[in-house]
Amino acid sequence: MGVLTFSGGIHPPDKKELSKESPVTPATLPQRVIIPLSQHTGAPCKPVISIGQEVKKGELIGEPGGFVSAPVHSSISGKVTAIAEFPNAMGRMVTSVFIENDGREEWTALKDSPDYKNLSVDELKEKIKSAGIVGLGGAAFPTSVKLSPPKEKHIDTVIINGAECEPYLTADYRLMIERPDEIIEGLRIIMKVLGVSKGFIGIEDNKPDAVERMTQAAGRDPEIMVLALEVKYPQGAEKMLIKAVTGREIHPRGLPMDVNVVVQNVGTALAIYEAARFGKPLIERVVTVTGEGINRPSNLMVRIGTPVSALIDECGGFRGISGKVIAGGPMMGFALSSLDVPVTKGTSGILVIPEGEVIHANDFETCIRCGRCIDVCPMGLMPSMLSVLSEKAHYEDTKEYNIFDCFECGSCAYVCPSKRPIVQFIRLAKSLIKP
């Protein structure tokens, strides 16, 4: 089958050669972790531990605060030294648990299930929920909620997102190369939970070895198909991925379940397998530390709560003068104001950009109405008008141009000849108006 894609989009240099050959290696254990109780979409967790308490690795430290929420667990064994407000990657103050490492690496009791394939749907859902699994592609939506669609939404297709279209990032790629069998098992668990018989794995075709490895792992299972997708950003966005794989189009304000599809990230599928098989909670994830501004670009298995500064040190420190450190990729990531910010469940990468390559926010010019942003917008919006209206403080007027259909992929800002911070303008307007 030929490569599949969607309309619009851009082709930025992928820069994946910096870290793609780096196998996933365990990061050095941090002396202290800072674990936010809100690192997922939905209600923050409530602490279930107290200052001075000794905790074990994998022990519950935060219970869900609502239906759309996910429990949080300790990623190390040690003593709780504080429960306080601490900034996350976006600068918001979040209640966080500080734990000092005792070096013993002692696990809490886990419920191993060698017969996980024979577990009921409800038992599998409970394991996934108890493990605190969220979408590891960036949105961090609680997986147990995603796997419990309303009865009127009949899911018939599951897609595993292996596109990893963000430049620089290679965490998902390395997982597909190194752990394809477990990812396939995670997909089969998802399919069983949702009661579907059709599973797809979408991978951009600049990763032919990943396509090959995943195809081999799927074997001759007629229910699972690995598809090569055109290399184009944002191919990995849910709506674009669904269009490319199934041909189904989602209403601008709709959800994947509206077209009977559930999408899960490669890392999420692996976490689901580990939860079902070993009862392992989500306490670590693969993070790509990369960019021209870091000495040793790497893919690291990192404990949740590890300070970003520790990862920078592990990868040999900065190369020259660092202009910007971004949590995530260059298109949809967030520039960090401090390296003390911890890694969370949604941290897919740490990108270091040298000073000479940084475009500063105050260097932009007036919109010249060239229309390039309109041509590349995968949602068919008019980003130029959205940015101009926001710049002039006409925030309410942006509703007429469907501002809430924008998922902030950054394609518009990438092609803008005036270097306008279009996404920042859109985020500003969204924060000041109601849907």
Coordinates of C-alpha atoms in Angstrom, one line a residue:
M1 CA 0.0 0.0 0.0
G2 CA 1.3 3.5 -0.8
V3 CA 1.9 6.2 1.8
L4 CA -1.2 7.8 3.3
T5 CA -1.7 11.4 4.4
F6 CA -4.1 14.4 4.8
S7 CA -4.5 17.8 3.2
G8 CA -2.3 20.8 4.3
G9 CA 0.7 20.5 6.6
I10 CA 4.4 21.3 6.2
H11 CA 7.7 19.5 5.7
P12 CA 10.2 20.9 8.3
P13 CA 13.7 19.2 8.5
D14 CA 13.2 16.2 10.9
K15 CA 16.6 16.4 12.6
K16 CA 16.0 12.9 13.9
E17 CA 19.5 11.8 12.9
L18 CA 20.9 13.5 16.1
S19 CA 19.4 10.8 18.4
K20 CA 17.8 8.0 16.3
E21 CA 20.8 5.7 16.7
S22 CA 20.9 6.2 20.5
P23 CA 19.4 3.1 22.3
V24 CA 17.1 3.7 25.2
T25 CA 19.3 3.7 28.4
P26 CA 18.2 4.1 32.0
A27 CA 18.9 7.7 33.3
T28 CA 20.9 8.0 36.5
L29 CA 18.5 7.9 39.5
P30 CA 17.8 11.4 40.8
Q31 CA 18.7 12.3 44.3
R32 CA 15.3 14.0 44.6
V33 CA 12.1 13.9 42.5
I34 CA 9.3 16.5 42.3
I35 CA 6.1 14.8 41.3
P36 CA 3.2 17.0 40.3
L37 CA -0.2 15.8 41.3
S38 CA -1.6 17.3 38.1
Q39 CA 0.2 15.9 35.1
H40 CA -2.8 14.8 33.1
T41 CA -5.8 16.3 31.4
G42 CA -8.6 16.6 34.0
A43 CA -8.9 17.0 37.8
P44 CA -5.7 17.1 39.8
C45 CA -5.0 14.3 42.3
K46 CA -5.4 14.6 46.0
P47 CA -2.3 13.6 48.1
V48 CA -2.7 10.4 50.1
I49 CA 0.7 10.7 51.9
S50 CA 2.1 13.0 54.5
I51 CA 5.4 14.9 55.0
G52 CA 8.0 12.6 56.6
Q53 CA 6.4 9.4 55.4
E54 CA 8.5 6.7 53.8
V55 CA 7.3 5.5 50.4
K56 CA 8.3 2.7 48.1
K57 CA 8.7 2.8 44.3
G58 CA 5.3 2.5 42.6
E59 CA 3.4 3.4 45.8
L60 CA 0.3 5.5 45.3
I61 CA 0.9 9.1 46.4
G62 CA -2.1 10.9 44.7
E63 CA -5.6 9.6 44.2
P64 CA -7.8 10.8 41.3
G65 CA -9.9 13.9 42.0
G66 CA -12.6 13.0 39.5
F67 CA -13.7 10.7 36.7
V68 CA -11.3 12.4 34.2
S69 CA -8.2 12.0 36.2
A70 CA -5.4 9.5 36.8
P71 CA -3.6 8.4 40.0
V72 CA 0.1 9.4 40.6
H73 CA 2.7 7.1 42.1
S74 CA 6.2 7.5 43.6
S75 CA 8.9 6.9 41.0
I76 CA 11.6 6.2 43.7
S77 CA 11.8 4.8 47.2
G78 CA 12.5 7.4 49.9
K79 CA 11.1 10.0 52.3
V80 CA 8.4 12.6 51.5
T81 CA 10.1 15.9 52.4
A82 CA 7.4 18.4 51.2
I83 CA 4.0 18.8 49.6
A84 CA 4.0 22.3 48.0
E85 CA 3.2 24.4 45.0
F86 CA 5.8 24.1 42.2
P87 CA 5.9 25.4 38.6
N88 CA 5.3 22.9 35.8
A89 CA 6.7 23.2 32.2
M90 CA 4.0 25.8 31.3
G91 CA 4.8 28.0 34.4
R92 CA 1.6 27.1 36.2
M93 CA 1.9 26.4 40.0
V94 CA 0.9 22.8 40.7
T95 CA 0.7 20.9 44.0
S96 CA 3.7 18.6 44.0
V97 CA 5.3 15.9 46.2
F98 CA 9.0 16.2 46.9
I99 CA 10.7 12.8 47.7
E100 CA 14.3 12.3 48.7
N101 CA 15.8 9.1 47.3
D102 CA 17.0 6.5 49.8
G103 CA 18.8 4.6 47.1
R104 CA 17.2 1.3 48.1
E105 CA 14.9 1.1 45.0
E106 CA 12.4 -0.9 46.9
W107 CA 9.2 -1.7 45.1
T108 CA 5.7 -1.6 46.6
A109 CA 3.7 -4.8 46.1
L110 CA 2.6 -5.2 42.5
K111 CA -0.1 -7.6 41.2
D112 CA 1.6 -9.8 38.6
S113 CA -0.7 -11.5 36.1
P114 CA 1.0 -14.1 33.9
D115 CA -2.5 -15.0 32.7
Y116 CA -3.3 -11.4 31.7
K117 CA -4.7 -12.6 28.4
N118 CA -7.5 -14.4 30.3
L119 CA -8.4 -11.4 32.4
S120 CA -11.9 -9.9 31.9
V121 CA -12.4 -6.5 30.2
D122 CA -13.3 -5.0 33.6
E123 CA -10.2 -6.4 35.2
L124 CA -8.0 -5.0 32.4
K125 CA -9.6 -1.6 32.7
E126 CA -9.0 -1.6 36.5
K127 CA -5.4 -2.4 36.0
I128 CA -5.0 0.4 33.4
K129 CA -6.8 2.9 35.7
S130 CA -4.8 1.9 38.8
A131 CA -1.5 2.2 36.9
G132 CA -2.2 5.9 36.3
I133 CA -1.7 5.6 32.5
V134 CA -2.3 8.6 30.4
G135 CA -1.6 9.4 26.7
L136 CA 2.2 9.6 26.4
G137 CA 2.1 11.5 23.0
G138 CA 1.7 14.8 24.8
A139 CA -2.0 15.4 25.6
A140 CA -1.8 13.2 28.7
F141 CA -5.5 12.3 28.6
P142 CA -6.3 9.5 31.1
T143 CA -6.3 6.2 29.2
S144 CA -8.9 4.5 31.3
V145 CA -11.4 7.3 30.3
K146 CA -10.5 6.9 26.6
L147 CA -11.1 3.2 26.9
S148 CA -14.5 3.7 28.4
P149 CA -16.5 5.5 25.6
P150 CA -20.2 6.2 26.0
K151 CA -22.4 3.3 25.0
E152 CA -23.8 5.2 22.0
K153 CA -20.2 5.5 20.6
H154 CA -19.5 2.1 18.9
I155 CA -15.8 1.9 18.5
D156 CA -14.7 -0.3 15.6
T157 CA -11.1 0.7 15.0
V158 CA -8.0 1.2 17.1
I159 CA -5.0 3.1 15.8
I160 CA -1.6 3.1 17.4
N161 CA 0.2 6.4 16.7
G162 CA 3.8 5.7 15.7
A163 CA 4.1 8.7 13.4
E164 CA 6.2 10.8 15.8
C165 CA 6.0 13.7 13.3
E166 CA 7.6 16.3 15.6
P167 CA 11.1 17.1 14.5
Y168 CA 14.0 15.9 16.7
L169 CA 12.0 13.5 18.8
T170 CA 12.9 9.7 18.5
A171 CA 11.5 8.2 21.8
D172 CA 8.6 6.4 20.0
Y173 CA 11.0 5.3 17.2
R174 CA 13.4 3.7 19.6
L175 CA 10.5 1.9 21.4
M176 CA 9.3 0.5 18.1
I177 CA 12.8 -0.7 17.3
E178 CA 13.6 -2.2 20.7
R179 CA 10.2 -3.3 22.1
P180 CA 7.9 -4.1 19.2
D181 CA 6.4 -7.3 20.7
E182 CA 5.2 -5.6 23.9
I183 CA 3.7 -2.7 21.9
I184 CA 1.7 -5.2 19.8
E185 CA 0.6 -6.9 23.0
G186 CA -0.6 -3.5 24.3
L187 CA -2.5 -3.0 21.1
R188 CA -4.2 -6.4 21.5
I189 CA -5.2 -5.5 25.1
I190 CA -6.7 -2.2 23.9
M191 CA -8.6 -4.1 21.2
K192 CA -9.9 -6.6 23.7
V193 CA -11.1 -3.8 26.1
L194 CA -12.9 -2.0 23.3
G195 CA -14.2 -5.2 21.7
V196 CA -12.9 -4.3 18.2
S197 CA -11.3 -6.6 15.6
K198 CA -9.4 -4.0 13.5
G199 CA -6.1 -2.5 14.7
F200 CA -3.7 -0.2 12.8
I201 CA -0.3 1.1 13.5
G202 CA 0.6 4.2 11.6
I203 CA 4.3 5.1 11.1
E204 CA 5.8 7.8 8.9
D205 CA 7.8 6.2 6.1
N206 CA 11.0 7.9 7.1
K207 CA 11.2 5.1 9.7
P208 CA 11.3 2.0 7.4
D209 CA 13.1 -0.1 10.0
A210 CA 10.4 0.7 12.5
V211 CA 7.7 -0.3 9.9
E212 CA 9.6 -3.6 9.4
R213 CA 10.1 -4.4 13.1
M214 CA 6.4 -3.7 13.9
T215 CA 5.2 -5.7 10.9
Q216 CA 7.4 -8.7 12.1
A217 CA 6.0 -8.4 15.6
A218 CA 2.4 -8.3 14.3
G219 CA 3.1 -11.5 12.4
R220 CA 0.3 -12.8 10.3
D221 CA -2.4 -11.5 12.6
P222 CA -5.2 -10.6 10.2
E223 CA -6.6 -8.1 12.7
I224 CA -3.5 -5.9 12.8
M225 CA -2.1 -3.9 9.9
V226 CA 1.1 -1.7 9.9
L227 CA 0.7 1.3 7.5
A228 CA 3.4 3.6 6.1
L229 CA 2.3 7.3 6.2
E230 CA 3.7 10.2 4.3
V231 CA 6.4 12.2 6.1
K232 CA 4.5 15.4 6.8
Y233 CA 3.8 17.5 9.9
P234 CA 1.4 17.2 11.8
Q235 CA 0.8 13.6 10.6
G236 CA 0.7 12.4 14.2
A237 CA -2.2 14.6 15.2
E238 CA -5.3 12.4 16.0
K239 CA -7.6 13.9 13.4
M240 CA -4.9 13.9 10.7
L241 CA -3.9 10.3 11.5
I242 CA -7.5 9.1 11.4
K243 CA -8.0 10.8 8.0
A244 CA -4.8 9.2 6.6
V245 CA -5.5 5.7 8.0
T246 CA -9.3 5.3 7.6
G247 CA -10.4 8.2 5.4
R248 CA -12.8 9.3 8.0
E249 CA -13.1 13.0 8.8
I250 CA -13.9 14.3 12.2
H251 CA -16.1 17.4 12.7
P252 CA -13.8 20.3 13.7
R253 CA -15.1 20.3 17.3
G254 CA -15.5 16.5 17.3
L255 CA -13.6 13.6 18.9
P256 CA -12.1 10.4 17.4
M257 CA -14.9 8.4 19.1
D258 CA -17.4 10.4 16.9
V259 CA -16.1 8.4 13.9
N260 CA -15.8 5.2 15.9
V261 CA -12.0 5.3 16.4
V262 CA -9.7 5.3 19.4
V263 CA -6.1 6.4 19.0
Q264 CA -3.3 5.6 21.4
N265 CA 0.4 6.4 21.4
V266 CA 3.2 3.8 21.0
G267 CA 4.4 4.5 24.6
T268 CA 0.9 4.2 26.0
A269 CA 0.5 0.8 24.4
L270 CA 3.7 -0.4 26.0
A271 CA 2.6 1.0 29.4
I272 CA -0.8 -0.8 29.1
Y273 CA 1.0 -4.1 28.5
E274 CA 3.3 -3.5 31.5
A275 CA 0.3 -2.7 33.7
A276 CA -1.8 -5.7 32.5
R277 CA 1.1 -8.2 32.8
F278 CA 3.1 -6.9 35.8
G279 CA 0.8 -4.5 37.5
K280 CA 3.5 -1.8 36.9
P281 CA 2.3 1.8 37.4
L282 CA 3.4 4.6 35.1
I283 CA 6.5 5.9 37.0
E284 CA 8.9 6.3 34.1
R285 CA 8.9 7.1 30.4
V286 CA 11.4 7.5 27.5
V287 CA 12.5 11.0 26.9
T288 CA 14.6 12.2 23.9
V289 CA 17.2 14.8 25.0
T290 CA 18.4 16.3 21.8
G291 CA 19.2 19.4 19.8
E292 CA 22.3 21.1 18.4
G293 CA 22.8 22.7 21.8
I294 CA 23.4 19.5 23.8
N295 CA 26.7 17.5 23.7
R296 CA 25.3 13.9 23.6
P297 CA 21.8 13.6 22.2
S298 CA 20.2 10.5 23.8
N299 CA 17.1 8.6 24.5
L300 CA 16.7 8.0 28.2
M301 CA 14.3 6.0 30.4
V302 CA 13.5 8.7 33.0
R303 CA 11.8 8.5 36.3
I304 CA 8.8 10.8 36.6
G305 CA 9.7 13.8 38.7
T306 CA 13.4 14.0 37.6
P307 CA 14.5 17.6 37.2
V308 CA 15.3 18.6 33.6
S309 CA 18.8 19.9 34.8
A310 CA 19.7 16.3 35.7
L311 CA 19.0 15.1 32.1
I312 CA 21.0 18.0 30.7
D313 CA 24.0 17.0 32.9
E314 CA 23.6 13.3 31.9
C315 CA 23.9 14.2 28.2
G316 CA 27.1 16.1 28.7
G317 CA 25.7 19.5 29.3
F318 CA 25.2 22.4 26.9
R319 CA 27.2 22.8 23.8
G320 CA 28.1 26.5 23.7
I321 CA 25.5 29.0 24.8
S322 CA 22.0 27.7 25.1
G323 CA 19.3 30.0 23.7
K324 CA 16.2 28.0 24.6
V325 CA 15.3 24.7 26.3
I326 CA 12.0 23.3 25.3
A327 CA 9.9 20.6 26.9
G328 CA 8.6 18.6 23.9
G329 CA 9.3 19.2 20.3
P330 CA 10.0 22.5 18.5
M331 CA 6.5 22.8 17.0
M332 CA 4.2 22.2 20.0
G333 CA 6.6 22.2 23.0
F334 CA 6.9 24.8 25.7
A335 CA 10.1 26.9 26.4
L336 CA 11.2 26.4 30.0
S337 CA 11.8 29.2 32.3
S338 CA 13.8 27.0 34.7
L339 CA 15.7 23.8 34.5
D340 CA 14.4 22.8 37.9
V341 CA 11.1 21.8 36.2
P342 CA 10.4 18.1 36.5
V343 CA 9.8 15.5 33.9
T344 CA 6.1 14.5 33.8
K345 CA 4.1 11.7 32.1
G346 CA 3.6 14.0 29.1
T347 CA 7.3 14.9 28.6
S348 CA 8.3 13.3 25.4
G349 CA 11.5 15.3 24.8
I350 CA 13.9 18.0 26.0
L351 CA 15.2 20.1 23.1
V352 CA 18.1 22.4 23.4
I353 CA 18.4 25.2 20.8
P354 CA 21.6 27.2 20.6
E355 CA 21.4 31.0 21.0
G356 CA 22.2 31.7 17.3
E357 CA 19.1 29.7 16.1
V358 CA 16.6 31.3 18.4
I359 CA 14.0 33.6 17.0
H360 CA 12.9 35.9 19.8
A361 CA 9.2 36.8 20.2
N362 CA 9.7 40.5 19.8
D363 CA 11.4 40.2 16.4
F364 CA 8.1 39.7 14.4
E365 CA 6.7 42.1 11.8
T366 CA 3.2 43.0 10.5
C367 CA 1.1 40.4 8.7
I368 CA 1.5 40.9 4.9
R369 CA -1.6 38.9 4.0
C370 CA 0.4 36.4 1.9
G371 CA -1.9 33.5 2.9
R372 CA 0.8 30.9 3.4
C373 CA -0.6 30.1 6.9
I374 CA -4.0 29.5 5.4
D375 CA -2.6 27.1 2.8
V376 CA -0.8 24.9 5.3
C377 CA -3.4 24.9 8.1
P378 CA -4.5 21.2 8.5
M379 CA -7.8 22.4 10.0
G380 CA -8.7 24.8 7.1
L381 CA -8.6 27.9 9.4
M382 CA -7.4 31.4 8.8
P383 CA -4.5 31.8 11.3
S384 CA -3.6 35.2 9.9
M385 CA -6.9 36.7 11.0
L386 CA -6.8 34.9 14.3
S387 CA -3.4 36.4 15.1
V388 CA -4.3 39.9 13.9
L389 CA -7.5 40.0 15.9
S390 CA -5.7 38.7 19.1
E391 CA -2.8 41.2 18.6
K392 CA -5.4 44.0 18.4
A393 CA -7.2 42.7 21.5
H394 CA -10.4 41.8 19.6
Y395 CA -10.5 38.4 21.4
E396 CA -14.2 37.8 21.1
D397 CA -14.1 38.3 17.3
T398 CA -11.8 35.3 17.0
K399 CA -14.8 33.0 17.6
E400 CA -16.1 33.9 14.2
Y401 CA -13.0 32.4 12.7
N402 CA -13.4 29.2 14.7
I403 CA -10.4 29.7 17.0
F404 CA -11.2 26.7 19.2
D405 CA -10.8 24.4 16.2
C406 CA -7.1 25.2 16.3
F407 CA -5.0 22.5 18.1
E408 CA -1.9 24.8 18.0
C409 CA 0.3 22.6 15.7
G410 CA 2.5 25.6 14.8
S411 CA 2.4 25.0 11.0
C412 CA 1.3 28.6 10.5
A413 CA 4.1 30.1 12.5
Y414 CA 6.6 27.9 10.7
V415 CA 5.8 29.3 7.2
C416 CA 5.1 32.9 8.2
P417 CA 7.6 35.2 6.4
S418 CA 7.0 37.9 9.0
K419 CA 8.0 35.5 11.8
R420 CA 4.8 36.3 13.7
P421 CA 4.1 34.3 16.9
I422 CA 0.8 33.1 15.6
V423 CA 0.3 30.3 18.0
Q424 CA 1.1 32.5 21.0
F425 CA -1.5 35.0 19.8
I426 CA -4.0 32.2 19.5
R427 CA -3.3 30.8 22.9
L428 CA -3.7 34.3 24.4
A429 CA -7.1 34.7 22.8
K430 CA -8.2 31.2 23.9
S431 CA -7.2 32.0 27.5
L432 CA -9.3 35.2 27.6
I433 CA -12.6 33.9 26.0
K434 CA -15.0 31.1 26.7
P435 CA -15.8 28.4 24.1

